[in-house]
């Protein structure tokens, strides 16, 4: 089975969510189901059905997280000596050659990507163009609006 890259922070966030689901949410839902059962007729019992539905969603999320963690290849970029090359997990500052606008991105696994906080998927076009490059290289990225050139300003292992 193929392993999927995940940053150490991404794995820790999933482990934290998993712990919360198992130690807090699961017991709360079990309690809610028990209380709803005591109210009598289960066919007409909205609280019971809502709790059962929530239980199903929590159990599905637990299985999902466990599967993701089982198939993750956790990479701690801070433990990899910097070579100046862009690799999975590195944080890069790039500048748009035409507009002079600079942005900072961390290259992360598909599950962790969130452009709003500067985390881009390793399989995104921009990350694929950046992997293997180093400071002062210029990369051309195909975007829906055409080709955009970026110059790499900084590569860091944070």
Short mmCIF file of C-alpha atoms in Angstrom, two decimals:
data_model
loop_
_atom_site.label_atom_id
_atom_site.label_comp_id
_atom_site.label_asym_id
_atom_site.label_seq_id
_atom_site.Cartn_x
_atom_site.Cartn_y
_atom_site.Cartn_z
CA UNK A 1 0.00 0.00 0.00
CA UNK A 2 1.27 3.46 -0.86
CA UNK A 3 2.19 5.78 1.98
CA UNK A 4 1.13 9.41 1.75
CA UNK A 5 3.44 12.19 2.95
CA UNK A 6 2.27 14.16 5.97
CA UNK A 7 4.09 16.75 8.05
CA UNK A 8 4.79 16.06 11.70
CA UNK A 9 2.41 18.94 12.62
CA UNK A 10 -0.32 17.45 10.42
CA UNK A 11 0.03 14.05 12.07
CA UNK A 12 -0.01 15.62 15.55
CA UNK A 13 -3.20 17.56 14.70
CA UNK A 14 -4.91 14.35 13.54
CA UNK A 15 -3.74 12.47 16.65
CA UNK A 16 -5.09 15.27 18.85
CA UNK A 17 -8.47 15.21 17.06
CA UNK A 18 -8.58 11.40 17.35
CA UNK A 19 -7.89 11.55 21.09
CA UNK A 20 -10.66 14.16 21.53
CA UNK A 21 -13.15 12.06 19.54
CA UNK A 22 -12.37 8.90 21.50
CA UNK A 23 -12.00 10.35 25.01
CA UNK A 24 -14.60 13.16 24.94
CA UNK A 25 -17.07 12.85 22.08
CA UNK A 26 -17.61 9.08 22.19
CA UNK A 27 -18.51 8.99 25.94
CA UNK A 28 -20.76 12.08 25.58
CA UNK A 29 -22.70 10.47 22.73
CA UNK A 30 -22.99 7.16 24.59
CA UNK A 31 -24.40 9.11 27.55
CA UNK A 32 -26.82 11.03 25.30
CA UNK A 33 -28.06 7.78 23.75
CA UNK A 34 -28.56 6.24 27.21
CA UNK A 35 -30.49 9.31 28.41
CA UNK A 36 -32.62 9.38 25.26
CA UNK A 37 -33.44 5.66 25.68
CA UNK A 38 -34.79 6.39 29.16
CA UNK A 39 -37.31 8.79 27.62
CA UNK A 40 -39.20 5.83 26.20
CA UNK A 41 -40.52 5.21 22.68
CA UNK A 42 -37.51 5.24 20.35
CA UNK A 43 -39.56 5.65 17.13
CA UNK A 44 -40.74 9.14 18.12
CA UNK A 45 -37.56 10.07 20.01
CA UNK A 46 -35.72 12.86 18.13
CA UNK A 47 -32.95 13.08 20.74
CA UNK A 48 -32.21 9.38 20.34
CA UNK A 49 -32.07 9.58 16.54
CA UNK A 50 -29.90 12.71 16.62
CA UNK A 51 -27.47 11.08 19.05
CA UNK A 52 -27.32 7.90 16.92
CA UNK A 53 -26.64 9.99 13.81
CA UNK A 54 -23.90 11.93 15.60
CA UNK A 55 -22.45 8.63 16.84
CA UNK A 56 -22.29 7.39 13.25
CA UNK A 57 -20.48 10.55 12.11
CA UNK A 58 -17.99 10.42 15.00
CA UNK A 59 -17.24 6.73 14.41
CA UNK A 60 -16.77 7.38 10.67
CA UNK A 61 -14.37 10.26 11.44
CA UNK A 62 -12.43 8.06 13.88
CA UNK A 63 -12.05 5.37 11.19
CA UNK A 64 -11.05 8.03 8.64
CA UNK A 65 -8.34 9.49 10.90
CA UNK A 66 -7.03 6.06 11.87
CA UNK A 67 -6.80 5.15 8.18
CA UNK A 68 -5.00 8.37 7.30
CA UNK A 69 -2.49 7.92 10.13
CA UNK A 70 -1.95 4.26 9.20
CA UNK A 71 -1.14 5.25 5.61
CA UNK A 72 0.90 8.34 6.46
CA UNK A 73 4.60 8.69 5.99
CA UNK A 74 5.27 11.34 8.62
CA UNK A 75 8.08 13.68 7.61
CA UNK A 76 9.59 16.05 10.16
CA UNK A 77 11.32 18.62 7.96
CA UNK A 78 13.02 20.19 11.00
CA UNK A 79 15.07 17.00 11.42
CA UNK A 80 16.30 17.08 7.81
CA UNK A 81 19.48 19.12 7.27
CA UNK A 82 18.73 22.06 4.95
CA UNK A 83 20.38 21.75 1.55
CA UNK A 84 18.73 24.84 0.10
CA UNK A 85 16.55 22.63 -2.11
CA UNK A 86 12.78 22.70 -1.81
CA UNK A 87 11.45 19.38 -0.50
CA UNK A 88 8.21 18.18 1.10
CA UNK A 89 7.57 20.15 4.31
CA UNK A 90 9.81 23.11 3.54
CA UNK A 91 8.50 26.64 3.78
CA UNK A 92 9.26 28.79 0.75
CA UNK A 93 9.01 32.48 0.04
CA UNK A 94 8.46 33.21 -3.63
CA UNK A 95 7.88 36.42 -5.53
CA UNK A 96 5.78 36.85 -8.65
CA UNK A 97 8.25 38.15 -11.24
CA UNK A 98 5.62 40.34 -12.97
CA UNK A 99 3.78 41.84 -9.99
CA UNK A 100 6.58 41.77 -7.36
CA UNK A 101 4.06 40.22 -4.92
CA UNK A 102 5.66 37.78 -2.53
CA UNK A 103 3.96 34.88 -0.75
CA UNK A 104 5.06 32.27 1.75
CA UNK A 105 3.90 28.67 1.43
CA UNK A 106 4.61 25.45 3.26
CA UNK A 107 4.43 22.34 1.10
CA UNK A 108 2.27 19.77 2.92
CA UNK A 109 0.26 16.59 2.33
CA UNK A 110 -3.07 16.67 0.51
CA UNK A 111 -5.07 16.37 3.76
CA UNK A 112 -3.27 19.30 5.39
CA UNK A 113 -3.47 21.80 2.53
CA UNK A 114 -5.20 25.08 3.42
CA UNK A 115 -4.33 28.01 1.18
CA UNK A 116 -5.81 30.47 3.72
CA UNK A 117 -2.97 29.66 6.13
CA UNK A 118 -0.29 29.26 3.47
CA UNK A 119 -0.21 25.47 3.29
CA UNK A 120 -0.24 24.09 -0.25
CA UNK A 121 -0.61 20.48 -1.31
CA UNK A 122 2.50 18.70 -2.54
CA UNK A 123 0.44 17.65 -5.57
CA UNK A 124 -0.61 21.22 -6.49
CA UNK A 125 0.85 22.68 -9.70
CA UNK A 126 2.84 25.33 -7.82
CA UNK A 127 4.35 22.83 -5.36
CA UNK A 128 5.24 20.43 -8.19
CA UNK A 129 7.02 23.29 -9.97
CA UNK A 130 8.93 24.23 -6.79
CA UNK A 131 10.09 20.77 -5.57
CA UNK A 132 13.82 20.30 -6.21
CA UNK A 133 14.47 23.99 -6.94
CA UNK A 134 16.47 26.39 -4.75
CA UNK A 135 16.90 30.08 -3.87
CA UNK A 136 17.24 32.40 -6.90
CA UNK A 137 15.73 29.80 -9.28
CA UNK A 138 12.81 31.04 -11.37
CA UNK A 139 9.94 28.62 -11.93
CA UNK A 140 7.09 28.86 -14.41
CA UNK A 141 3.72 27.72 -13.08
CA UNK A 142 0.74 27.05 -15.32
CA UNK A 143 -2.32 28.69 -13.79
CA UNK A 144 -5.86 29.05 -15.13
CA UNK A 145 -4.88 32.63 -16.10
CA UNK A 146 -1.74 31.59 -17.97
CA UNK A 147 1.87 30.95 -17.03
CA UNK A 148 3.16 32.82 -13.97
CA UNK A 149 6.87 33.07 -13.16
CA UNK A 150 8.06 33.04 -9.56
CA UNK A 151 11.52 33.64 -8.19
CA UNK A 152 12.43 31.70 -5.06
CA UNK A 153 13.57 34.08 -2.30
CA UNK A 154 13.92 31.78 0.71
CA UNK A 155 13.71 28.10 1.63
CA UNK A 156 13.42 27.15 5.31
CA UNK A 157 12.90 24.04 7.41
CA UNK A 158 10.42 25.20 10.09
#
